Amino acid sequence: MEARSQKYPSNENTPILSQPQAQRPRRGAYPGTTSTRKALVLLAKAFIGSGMLFLPKAFQNGGLWFSAVIMVLVAMASLYTMQQLASCHIRLNNLKGGYGTLARKTYGRWMKYVVEVSIVVSQLGFSCAGSVFVATSLRDAFNVLSGCRWDAQVPIEFWIAVQLLPLAPLCLIRHVRGFSKVALVSVVGIFAGLAYVLFTSTRVLVQNGFGPNVISFNHKQFPLFLGSAAYTFEGYALILPIATAMRRPQKISLLLVLVMTLCAILAIAVGGLSYAAFGSTTQPIIILNMPSQSAITQTLRIIYGLAIIGTTPLMMFPTFKLLEPLLFGGRSGKVSLSVKAGKTVFRLSMIIAVLFVAAKGIERLDRLVAIIGGVACVPLAFVYPPLLHLRVFGSGSSLRARWICVSNWIIVVCGVCLSFYVTFGAISRWSAVEPPFNFCQDSNSPRPLL
């Protein structure tokens, strides 16, 4: 062992893979049991989510053709950085763990904390946006049944607060396998909702032509679109855990190509067709543009809302697992009642904080989404992956190595600039208020069904 150390000296500044690679993977280096087909489904679930419903409003902020072109470029850039994460994962012999584990392996504990803070912010942001959608869905379903009889007496904040009733027990689930059935319902609801949105938008576009004030480029609000575009591809935190679970992790690159192609097509179809159909009347959540008195619309919105309620604790599960060790150390609630009570209070407090932020941001939803995209999603997508790629693959004197170094730093600089530009652009427009659509305020309010 000493002779080997002298032959291949290293220190903490040496690139990870400047040392010779093993001739074959370590025993147990590929412990995954997930098939390639199942991994494809898991990736699709990770990337095709509620973010799709915010895209039509994002297209309105950016303009139809500008948004379509930028969405393609963002998808291509995202795929490139995802491939960087996958290549780092494979080069390190299928390193067990997730995004934070890879960050700690390459840069140390501080980078792990930076990455995990971004993951926490993004997951909490997704939960806030989902709570707003659930609140509007519950309010509209109630108003359809009551004929808007009590709309003025029941504010939208009530429908946000009432979500605490189902969320409180769900957030106390301690193991991720407890969410498996809820996740399946969520996938069905998401795809059913997207299919209905595409069908309705296409029908409106064919029957009525372009909606009011459809423009190609919105020079005043396009920064909001950039943040929403980064928000759309929200599954970065799950790429490495899925790759770790695969029997053949070398297939992860091919699966990412397939999933990102599908995501880009869906994003442009949902965002472009819906904005073209509804124009300046496009709502922050496109399903609010669907016929409110339609039984199909109400059914899908309730199913989708219930799915989001069920998966909000799942989205917050990484947050709980990252923050609880900082607050409670390695102590387990199984052996200490006080620790268990403390963790319960902590989880309930996080749920209440999410609902509070949702209530405060409900009239500025597109800006809230853009801020989340700028602060957390852009760094997760375009800053951290090239930095990790640089450290894993080291440096060299060859032309290819220099090109990798230069291109990665270009991506990092562009990502940092984009993050600041999007974040401050959204903050500067924060004062503008846009209450969510309420069909009860129209002249054609529905008759009560009860």
Tab-separated table of C-alpha atoms in Angstrom:
chain	number	residue	atom	x	y	z
A	1	MET	CA	0.000	0.000	0.000
A	2	GLU	CA	2.856	2.385	0.820
A	3	ALA	CA	4.551	1.694	-2.521
A	4	ARG	CA	1.277	2.332	-4.311
A	5	SER	CA	0.852	5.645	-2.473
A	6	GLN	CA	4.321	6.739	-3.498
A	7	LYS	CA	3.665	5.793	-7.089
A	8	TYR	CA	0.420	7.756	-7.263
A	9	PRO	CA	0.795	10.679	-4.823
A	10	SER	CA	-2.241	12.871	-4.196
A	11	ASN	CA	-3.489	15.564	-1.886
A	12	GLU	CA	-6.705	17.507	-1.333
A	13	ASN	CA	-6.035	19.752	-4.345
A	14	THR	CA	-5.539	16.867	-6.754
A	15	PRO	CA	-8.442	16.340	-9.229
A	16	ILE	CA	-10.439	13.305	-8.217
A	17	LEU	CA	-9.766	11.314	-11.343
A	18	SER	CA	-6.151	12.244	-11.856
A	19	GLN	CA	-5.471	9.059	-9.938
A	20	PRO	CA	-5.558	5.812	-11.899
A	21	GLN	CA	-8.961	4.209	-12.235
A	22	ALA	CA	-9.607	0.721	-11.042
A	23	GLN	CA	-9.567	-1.918	-13.727
A	24	ARG	CA	-13.114	-2.882	-12.856
A	25	PRO	CA	-15.853	-1.454	-10.636
A	26	ARG	CA	-15.740	-2.193	-6.962
A	27	ARG	CA	-17.819	-5.071	-5.711
A	28	GLY	CA	-21.281	-3.654	-5.071
A	29	ALA	CA	-20.540	-0.490	-7.077
A	30	TYR	CA	-23.755	-1.046	-9.066
A	31	PRO	CA	-26.214	-2.150	-6.387
A	32	GLY	CA	-29.292	-0.859	-8.211
A	33	THR	CA	-32.210	-3.099	-9.095
A	34	THR	CA	-34.387	-0.689	-11.098
A	35	SER	CA	-34.901	-1.645	-14.731
A	36	THR	CA	-34.240	0.818	-17.546
A	37	ARG	CA	-37.941	1.013	-18.393
A	38	LYS	CA	-38.942	1.814	-14.822
A	39	ALA	CA	-36.161	4.400	-14.591
A	40	LEU	CA	-37.590	6.071	-17.698
A	41	VAL	CA	-40.998	6.311	-16.014
A	42	LEU	CA	-39.443	7.724	-12.834
A	43	LEU	CA	-37.559	10.381	-14.788
A	44	ALA	CA	-40.736	11.332	-16.646
A	45	LYS	CA	-42.533	11.687	-13.297
A	46	ALA	CA	-39.677	13.855	-12.003
A	47	PHE	CA	-39.661	16.305	-14.917
A	48	ILE	CA	-43.275	16.430	-16.082
A	49	GLY	CA	-45.108	18.059	-13.213
A	50	SER	CA	-47.121	21.074	-12.144
A	51	GLY	CA	-44.555	23.427	-13.699
A	52	MET	CA	-46.140	22.767	-17.095
A	53	LEU	CA	-49.318	24.559	-15.976
A	54	PHE	CA	-47.395	27.831	-15.437
A	55	LEU	CA	-45.903	27.874	-18.941
A	56	PRO	CA	-48.751	29.604	-20.859
A	57	LYS	CA	-48.471	32.617	-18.546
A	58	ALA	CA	-44.702	32.437	-18.980
A	59	PHE	CA	-45.180	32.492	-22.760
A	60	GLN	CA	-47.332	35.609	-22.345
A	61	ASN	CA	-44.505	37.234	-20.374
A	62	GLY	CA	-41.947	36.358	-23.043
A	63	GLY	CA	-43.957	36.488	-26.244
A	64	LEU	CA	-45.000	33.542	-28.415
A	65	TRP	CA	-42.062	33.024	-30.780
A	66	PHE	CA	-39.384	34.323	-28.427
A	67	SER	CA	-40.566	31.914	-25.723
A	68	ALA	CA	-40.682	28.953	-28.108
A	69	VAL	CA	-37.099	29.539	-29.293
A	70	ILE	CA	-35.740	30.162	-25.789
A	71	MET	CA	-37.541	27.080	-24.460
A	72	VAL	CA	-35.725	24.927	-27.021
A	73	LEU	CA	-32.384	26.493	-26.077
A	74	VAL	CA	-33.062	26.059	-22.337
A	75	ALA	CA	-34.016	22.414	-22.905
A	76	MET	CA	-30.812	21.794	-24.871
A	77	ALA	CA	-28.658	23.535	-22.252
A	78	SER	CA	-30.436	21.643	-19.457
A	79	LEU	CA	-29.852	18.340	-21.232
A	80	TYR	CA	-26.152	19.171	-21.576
A	81	THR	CA	-25.731	19.905	-17.856
A	82	MET	CA	-27.795	16.825	-16.944
A	83	GLN	CA	-25.406	14.757	-19.042
A	84	GLN	CA	-22.566	16.327	-17.088
A	85	LEU	CA	-24.095	15.150	-13.819
A	86	ALA	CA	-24.653	11.683	-15.283
A	87	SER	CA	-21.075	11.442	-16.580
A	88	CYS	CA	-19.706	12.477	-13.175
A	89	HIS	CA	-21.881	9.855	-11.530
A	90	ILE	CA	-20.683	7.071	-13.843
A	91	ARG	CA	-17.034	8.179	-13.688
A	92	LEU	CA	-17.151	7.875	-9.904
A	93	ASN	CA	-18.299	4.243	-10.144
A	94	ASN	CA	-21.988	4.965	-9.614
A	95	LEU	CA	-21.407	6.988	-6.447
A	96	LYS	CA	-24.213	6.178	-4.051
A	97	GLY	CA	-26.219	9.218	-3.062
A	98	GLY	CA	-27.673	12.308	-4.691
A	99	TYR	CA	-26.736	15.782	-5.850
A	100	GLY	CA	-25.404	16.812	-2.433
A	101	THR	CA	-23.306	13.668	-2.105
A	102	LEU	CA	-21.613	14.361	-5.434
A	103	ALA	CA	-20.992	17.976	-4.378
A	104	ARG	CA	-19.379	16.844	-1.116
A	105	LYS	CA	-17.244	14.261	-2.916
A	106	THR	CA	-15.884	16.868	-5.309
A	107	TYR	CA	-15.610	20.099	-3.313
A	108	GLY	CA	-16.254	19.199	0.299
A	109	ARG	CA	-18.914	19.845	2.896
A	110	TRP	CA	-19.426	23.531	2.036
A	111	MET	CA	-20.466	22.759	-1.544
A	112	LYS	CA	-22.826	20.087	-0.278
A	113	TYR	CA	-24.562	22.718	1.856
A	114	VAL	CA	-24.768	25.192	-1.046
A	115	VAL	CA	-26.400	22.604	-3.312
A	116	GLU	CA	-28.767	21.422	-0.601
A	117	VAL	CA	-29.895	24.973	0.184
A	118	SER	CA	-30.852	25.392	-3.478
A	119	ILE	CA	-32.726	22.081	-3.390
A	120	VAL	CA	-34.589	23.150	-0.246
A	121	VAL	CA	-35.588	26.513	-1.768
A	122	SER	CA	-36.742	24.901	-5.013
A	123	GLN	CA	-38.793	22.191	-3.262
A	124	LEU	CA	-40.439	24.705	-0.937
A	125	GLY	CA	-41.159	26.919	-3.938
A	126	PHE	CA	-42.816	24.080	-5.831
A	127	SER	CA	-44.954	23.407	-2.755
A	128	CYS	CA	-46.024	27.064	-2.511
A	129	ALA	CA	-47.039	27.197	-6.165
A	130	GLY	CA	-48.952	23.928	-5.829
A	131	SER	CA	-50.838	25.262	-2.804
A	132	VAL	CA	-52.018	28.275	-4.812
A	133	PHE	CA	-53.410	25.995	-7.508
A	134	VAL	CA	-55.199	23.819	-4.933
A	135	ALA	CA	-56.736	26.910	-3.303
A	136	THR	CA	-58.132	28.269	-6.566
A	137	SER	CA	-59.459	24.835	-7.523
A	138	LEU	CA	-61.240	24.376	-4.194
A	139	ARG	CA	-62.713	27.873	-4.348
A	140	ASP	CA	-64.051	27.467	-7.889
A	141	ALA	CA	-65.516	24.023	-7.151
A	142	PHE	CA	-67.266	25.461	-4.086
A	143	ASN	CA	-68.543	28.454	-6.053
A	144	VAL	CA	-69.906	26.270	-8.847
A	145	LEU	CA	-71.854	24.196	-6.321
A	146	SER	CA	-73.114	27.242	-4.394
A	147	GLY	CA	-73.685	29.545	-7.352
A	148	CYS	CA	-71.219	32.088	-5.920
A	149	ARG	CA	-73.581	32.648	-2.998
A	150	TRP	CA	-70.782	32.938	-0.397
A	151	ASP	CA	-67.839	33.964	-2.571
A	152	ALA	CA	-67.491	37.402	-0.940
A	153	GLN	CA	-67.602	35.914	2.561
A	154	VAL	CA	-64.969	33.209	1.920
A	155	PRO	CA	-61.597	34.722	0.858
A	156	ILE	CA	-59.010	32.785	-1.129
A	157	GLU	CA	-56.751	32.723	1.942
A	158	PHE	CA	-59.282	30.444	3.640
A	159	TRP	CA	-58.820	27.828	0.901
A	160	ILE	CA	-55.073	27.995	1.421
A	161	ALA	CA	-55.386	27.592	5.189
A	162	VAL	CA	-57.828	24.672	4.940
A	163	GLN	CA	-55.130	22.609	3.201
A	164	LEU	CA	-53.409	22.272	6.562
A	165	LEU	CA	-56.012	19.667	7.566
A	166	PRO	CA	-54.857	16.964	5.091
A	167	LEU	CA	-51.246	18.155	4.923
A	168	ALA	CA	-50.625	17.928	8.686
A	169	PRO	CA	-50.943	14.128	8.940
A	170	LEU	CA	-49.303	13.533	5.536
A	171	CYS	CA	-46.182	15.501	6.446
A	172	LEU	CA	-45.622	13.153	9.403
A	173	ILE	CA	-44.973	10.173	7.128
A	174	ARG	CA	-41.387	9.140	7.886
A	175	HIS	CA	-40.540	6.954	4.879
A	176	VAL	CA	-40.753	7.836	1.195
A	177	ARG	CA	-42.316	4.479	0.326
A	178	GLY	CA	-45.444	5.697	2.120
A	179	PHE	CA	-46.101	8.062	-0.788
A	180	SER	CA	-46.019	5.447	-3.559
A	181	LYS	CA	-49.777	5.204	-4.131
A	182	VAL	CA	-50.231	8.967	-3.898
A	183	ALA	CA	-47.470	9.471	-6.474
A	184	LEU	CA	-49.239	7.123	-8.892
A	185	VAL	CA	-52.481	9.126	-8.571
A	186	SER	CA	-50.470	12.296	-9.136
A	187	VAL	CA	-49.007	11.015	-12.408
A	188	VAL	CA	-52.454	10.064	-13.706
A	189	GLY	CA	-53.870	13.435	-12.696
A	190	ILE	CA	-51.013	15.401	-14.266
A	191	PHE	CA	-51.203	13.672	-17.633
A	192	ALA	CA	-55.004	13.830	-17.674
A	193	GLY	CA	-54.849	17.548	-16.908
A	194	LEU	CA	-52.241	18.258	-19.585
A	195	ALA	CA	-54.208	16.269	-22.165
A	196	TYR	CA	-57.369	18.240	-21.349
A	197	VAL	CA	-55.515	21.574	-21.507
A	198	LEU	CA	-54.047	20.695	-24.913
A	199	PHE	CA	-57.418	19.533	-26.255
A	200	THR	CA	-59.316	22.600	-25.014
A	201	SER	CA	-56.649	25.091	-26.138
A	202	THR	CA	-56.478	23.526	-29.601
A	203	ARG	CA	-60.270	23.598	-29.933
A	204	VAL	CA	-60.455	27.272	-28.876
A	205	LEU	CA	-57.621	28.157	-31.261
A	206	VAL	CA	-59.295	26.370	-34.199
A	207	GLN	CA	-62.717	27.881	-33.503
A	208	ASN	CA	-61.726	31.459	-32.597
A	209	GLY	CA	-58.225	31.930	-33.961
A	210	PHE	CA	-55.531	33.732	-31.990
A	211	GLY	CA	-56.532	35.194	-28.652
A	212	PRO	CA	-56.397	38.924	-27.827
A	213	ASN	CA	-53.071	40.731	-27.963
A	214	VAL	CA	-50.844	37.770	-28.820
A	215	ILE	CA	-47.340	39.140	-29.442
A	216	SER	CA	-44.111	37.574	-30.659
A	217	PHE	CA	-41.818	39.253	-28.136
A	218	ASN	CA	-42.673	40.999	-24.862
A	219	HIS	CA	-39.758	43.342	-24.244
A	220	LYS	CA	-41.161	44.516	-20.898
A	221	GLN	CA	-41.624	41.200	-19.074
A	222	PHE	CA	-39.423	38.630	-20.804
A	223	PRO	CA	-37.106	38.226	-17.731
A	224	LEU	CA	-40.048	36.571	-15.956
A	225	PHE	CA	-40.177	33.976	-18.721
A	226	LEU	CA	-36.510	33.061	-18.229
A	227	GLY	CA	-37.093	32.181	-14.581
A	228	SER	CA	-40.230	30.204	-15.391
A	229	ALA	CA	-38.372	28.289	-18.106
A	230	ALA	CA	-35.719	27.180	-15.604
A	231	TYR	CA	-38.509	26.305	-13.150
A	232	THR	CA	-40.111	23.979	-15.717
A	233	PHE	CA	-37.367	21.342	-15.676
A	234	GLU	CA	-37.656	20.692	-11.967
A	235	GLY	CA	-36.239	17.185	-11.572
A	236	TYR	CA	-32.499	17.838	-11.206
A	237	ALA	CA	-32.455	16.675	-7.588
A	238	LEU	CA	-33.765	13.235	-8.605
A	239	ILE	CA	-31.412	12.417	-11.504
A	240	LEU	CA	-28.614	10.911	-9.428
A	241	PRO	CA	-30.833	8.946	-7.009
A	242	ILE	CA	-32.568	7.362	-10.010
A	243	ALA	CA	-29.220	6.605	-11.666
A	244	THR	CA	-27.980	5.039	-8.425
A	245	ALA	CA	-31.018	2.741	-8.328
A	246	MET	CA	-30.575	1.535	-11.932
A	247	ARG	CA	-29.222	-1.899	-12.807
A	248	ARG	CA	-27.527	-0.333	-15.826
A	249	PRO	CA	-26.652	3.255	-14.835
A	250	GLN	CA	-24.735	3.773	-18.074
A	251	LYS	CA	-28.174	4.025	-19.762
A	252	ILE	CA	-29.069	7.174	-17.842
A	253	SER	CA	-27.717	9.451	-20.599
A	254	LEU	CA	-29.994	7.916	-23.225
A	255	LEU	CA	-32.991	8.148	-20.888
A	256	LEU	CA	-32.280	11.836	-20.252
A	257	VAL	CA	-32.316	12.496	-24.004
A	258	LEU	CA	-35.696	10.788	-24.362
A	259	VAL	CA	-37.264	12.491	-21.343
A	260	MET	CA	-35.963	15.969	-22.180
A	261	THR	CA	-37.178	15.650	-25.766
A	262	LEU	CA	-40.646	14.763	-24.473
A	263	CYS	CA	-40.525	17.605	-21.932
A	264	ALA	CA	-39.512	20.173	-24.540
A	265	ILE	CA	-42.298	19.096	-26.903
A	266	LEU	CA	-44.884	19.192	-24.115
A	267	ALA	CA	-43.621	22.538	-22.823
A	268	ILE	CA	-43.827	24.236	-26.210
A	269	ALA	CA	-47.190	22.620	-26.985
A	270	VAL	CA	-48.836	23.503	-23.668
A	271	GLY	CA	-47.264	26.950	-23.388
A	272	GLY	CA	-47.511	27.980	-27.034
A	273	LEU	CA	-50.954	26.620	-27.912
A	274	SER	CA	-52.583	27.856	-24.706
A	275	TYR	CA	-51.117	31.356	-24.947
A	276	ALA	CA	-52.035	31.546	-28.637
A	277	ALA	CA	-55.607	30.532	-27.776
A	278	PHE	CA	-56.211	32.810	-24.776
A	279	GLY	CA	-53.786	35.676	-25.388
A	280	SER	CA	-53.777	38.435	-22.778
A	281	THR	CA	-56.484	36.644	-20.746
A	282	THR	CA	-54.083	33.771	-19.949
A	283	GLN	CA	-54.124	32.999	-16.223
A	284	PRO	CA	-51.035	32.239	-14.092
A	285	ILE	CA	-52.260	28.622	-13.941
A	286	ILE	CA	-53.658	27.718	-17.357
A	287	ILE	CA	-56.285	25.326	-16.086
A	288	LEU	CA	-58.077	28.403	-14.680
A	289	ASN	CA	-58.807	29.328	-18.319
A	290	MET	CA	-60.741	26.114	-18.838
A	291	PRO	CA	-64.583	26.342	-18.757
A	292	SER	CA	-65.329	26.735	-15.056
A	293	GLN	CA	-68.840	25.285	-15.220
A	294	SER	CA	-67.758	22.220	-17.163
A	295	ALA	CA	-68.080	19.000	-15.180
A	296	ILE	CA	-64.897	17.698	-16.829
A	297	THR	CA	-62.951	20.796	-15.812
A	298	GLN	CA	-64.100	20.650	-12.219
A	299	THR	CA	-63.449	16.901	-11.972
A	300	LEU	CA	-59.929	17.210	-13.350
A	301	ARG	CA	-59.151	20.205	-11.170
A	302	ILE	CA	-60.298	18.397	-8.039
A	303	ILE	CA	-58.293	15.274	-8.971
A	304	TYR	CA	-55.260	17.392	-9.789
A	305	GLY	CA	-55.674	19.391	-6.593
A	306	LEU	CA	-55.934	16.267	-4.455
A	307	ALA	CA	-52.857	14.859	-6.176
A	308	ILE	CA	-50.903	18.022	-5.366
A	309	ILE	CA	-52.085	17.936	-1.745
A	310	GLY	CA	-50.899	14.342	-1.548
A	311	THR	CA	-47.521	15.026	-3.151
A	312	THR	CA	-46.711	18.307	-1.380
A	313	PRO	CA	-45.260	16.389	1.603
A	314	LEU	CA	-43.368	14.238	-0.915
A	315	MET	CA	-41.840	17.366	-2.478
A	316	MET	CA	-40.952	18.596	1.010
A	317	PHE	CA	-39.571	15.219	2.065
A	318	PRO	CA	-36.003	16.084	0.889
A	319	THR	CA	-36.262	19.326	2.868
A	320	PHE	CA	-37.192	17.449	6.031
A	321	LYS	CA	-34.366	14.958	5.547
A	322	LEU	CA	-31.800	17.711	4.921
A	323	LEU	CA	-32.795	20.031	7.775
A	324	GLU	CA	-33.701	17.585	10.539
A	325	PRO	CA	-30.096	16.355	11.046
A	326	LEU	CA	-28.994	19.974	11.463
A	327	LEU	CA	-31.603	20.558	14.169
A	328	PHE	CA	-31.619	17.209	15.920
A	329	GLY	CA	-28.264	15.684	14.997
A	330	GLY	CA	-28.295	11.905	14.704
A	331	ARG	CA	-30.938	11.443	17.396
A	332	SER	CA	-33.908	9.300	16.447
A	333	GLY	CA	-37.503	9.800	17.456
A	334	LYS	CA	-37.842	6.035	17.918
A	335	VAL	CA	-35.885	6.153	21.173
A	336	SER	CA	-36.683	9.669	22.356
A	337	LEU	CA	-40.207	11.033	22.671
A	338	SER	CA	-38.932	14.618	22.911
A	339	VAL	CA	-37.002	14.265	19.626
A	340	LYS	CA	-40.058	12.788	17.934
A	341	ALA	CA	-42.227	15.657	19.206
A	342	GLY	CA	-39.607	18.174	18.071
A	343	LYS	CA	-39.490	16.722	14.568
A	344	THR	CA	-43.292	16.743	14.427
A	345	VAL	CA	-43.432	20.422	15.421
A	346	PHE	CA	-40.699	21.234	12.902
A	347	ARG	CA	-42.556	19.557	10.018
A	348	LEU	CA	-45.841	21.217	10.905
A	349	SER	CA	-44.057	24.581	11.121
A	350	MET	CA	-42.601	24.081	7.639
A	351	ILE	CA	-46.044	23.278	6.218
A	352	ILE	CA	-47.517	26.385	7.865
A	353	ALA	CA	-44.654	28.513	6.502
A	354	VAL	CA	-45.268	27.202	2.974
A	355	LEU	CA	-48.991	28.006	3.188
A	356	PHE	CA	-48.199	31.475	4.580
A	357	VAL	CA	-45.865	32.284	1.689
A	358	ALA	CA	-48.462	30.944	-0.763
A	359	ALA	CA	-51.094	33.268	0.727
A	360	LYS	CA	-48.776	36.266	0.467
A	361	GLY	CA	-47.691	35.453	-3.096
A	362	ILE	CA	-51.009	34.385	-4.590
A	363	GLU	CA	-51.495	37.719	-6.400
A	364	ARG	CA	-47.924	37.621	-7.723
A	365	LEU	CA	-47.652	33.979	-8.704
A	366	ASP	CA	-45.726	34.428	-11.962
A	367	ARG	CA	-43.126	36.583	-10.180
A	368	LEU	CA	-42.897	34.088	-7.309
A	369	VAL	CA	-42.228	31.299	-9.812
A	370	ALA	CA	-39.599	33.461	-11.559
A	371	ILE	CA	-37.831	34.230	-8.257
A	372	ILE	CA	-37.733	30.525	-7.353
A	373	GLY	CA	-36.347	29.813	-10.809
A	374	GLY	CA	-33.673	32.501	-10.509
A	375	VAL	CA	-32.567	31.795	-6.929
A	376	ALA	CA	-32.628	27.994	-6.930
A	377	CYS	CA	-33.431	26.369	-10.275
A	378	VAL	CA	-30.926	28.269	-12.422
A	379	PRO	CA	-27.951	27.426	-10.132
A	380	LEU	CA	-29.064	23.772	-9.888
A	381	ALA	CA	-29.234	23.592	-13.680
A	382	PHE	CA	-26.466	25.841	-15.008
A	383	VAL	CA	-23.968	26.623	-12.230
A	384	TYR	CA	-23.326	23.561	-10.084
A	385	PRO	CA	-23.177	20.833	-12.807
A	386	PRO	CA	-20.302	22.415	-14.798
A	387	LEU	CA	-18.414	23.126	-11.564
A	388	LEU	CA	-18.745	19.489	-10.500
A	389	HIS	CA	-17.795	18.356	-14.014
A	390	LEU	CA	-14.614	20.468	-13.857
A	391	ARG	CA	-13.511	18.939	-10.590
A	392	VAL	CA	-14.314	15.328	-11.492
A	393	PHE	CA	-12.598	15.368	-14.863
A	394	GLY	CA	-9.725	17.513	-13.644
A	395	SER	CA	-7.499	19.588	-15.822
A	396	GLY	CA	-5.036	18.742	-18.517
A	397	SER	CA	-2.855	20.213	-21.190
A	398	SER	CA	-4.628	18.668	-24.184
A	399	LEU	CA	-6.790	20.770	-26.482
A	400	ARG	CA	-9.903	18.796	-25.488
A	401	ALA	CA	-9.238	19.336	-21.770
A	402	ARG	CA	-8.791	23.061	-22.296
A	403	TRP	CA	-12.005	23.240	-24.287
A	404	ILE	CA	-13.890	21.433	-21.503
A	405	CYS	CA	-12.488	23.871	-18.963
A	406	VAL	CA	-13.341	26.964	-21.017
A	407	SER	CA	-16.833	25.779	-21.981
A	408	ASN	CA	-17.696	24.875	-18.389
A	409	TRP	CA	-16.603	28.255	-17.102
A	410	ILE	CA	-18.629	29.968	-19.818
A	411	ILE	CA	-21.718	28.054	-18.660
A	412	VAL	CA	-21.019	28.940	-15.020
A	413	VAL	CA	-20.624	32.661	-15.753
A	414	CYS	CA	-23.768	32.705	-17.922
A	415	GLY	CA	-25.680	30.815	-15.233
A	416	VAL	CA	-24.651	33.239	-12.488
A	417	CYS	CA	-25.552	36.257	-14.637
A	418	LEU	CA	-28.894	34.692	-15.582
A	419	SER	CA	-29.669	33.944	-11.937
A	420	PHE	CA	-29.099	37.544	-10.853
A	421	TYR	CA	-30.868	39.002	-13.900
A	422	VAL	CA	-33.995	36.868	-13.479
A	423	THR	CA	-34.167	37.285	-9.701
A	424	PHE	CA	-33.783	41.053	-9.645
A	425	GLY	CA	-36.049	41.426	-12.674
A	426	ALA	CA	-38.839	39.578	-10.852
A	427	ILE	CA	-38.239	41.483	-7.600
A	428	SER	CA	-38.430	44.821	-9.433
A	429	ARG	CA	-41.898	43.859	-10.705
A	430	TRP	CA	-43.110	42.465	-7.378
A	431	SER	CA	-45.374	45.449	-6.595
A	432	ALA	CA	-47.666	44.718	-9.557
A	433	VAL	CA	-50.727	42.830	-8.287
A	434	GLU	CA	-52.716	40.354	-10.389
A	435	PRO	CA	-55.412	38.523	-8.383
A	436	PRO	CA	-56.213	34.989	-9.576
A	437	PHE	CA	-59.191	34.734	-11.926
A	438	ASN	CA	-62.559	34.435	-10.172
A	439	PHE	CA	-65.421	33.580	-12.497
A	440	CYS	CA	-67.920	34.743	-9.830
A	441	GLN	CA	-66.907	38.321	-10.641
A	442	ASP	CA	-68.100	37.875	-14.233
A	443	SER	CA	-71.586	38.914	-15.225
A	444	ASN	CA	-72.514	35.328	-16.124
A	445	SER	CA	-72.200	33.723	-12.709
A	446	PRO	CA	-73.501	30.182	-12.487
A	447	ARG	CA	-76.742	29.158	-10.886
A	448	PRO	CA	-76.354	27.270	-7.621
A	449	LEU	CA	-76.213	23.509	-7.895
A	450	LEU	CA	-77.054	23.043	-4.195
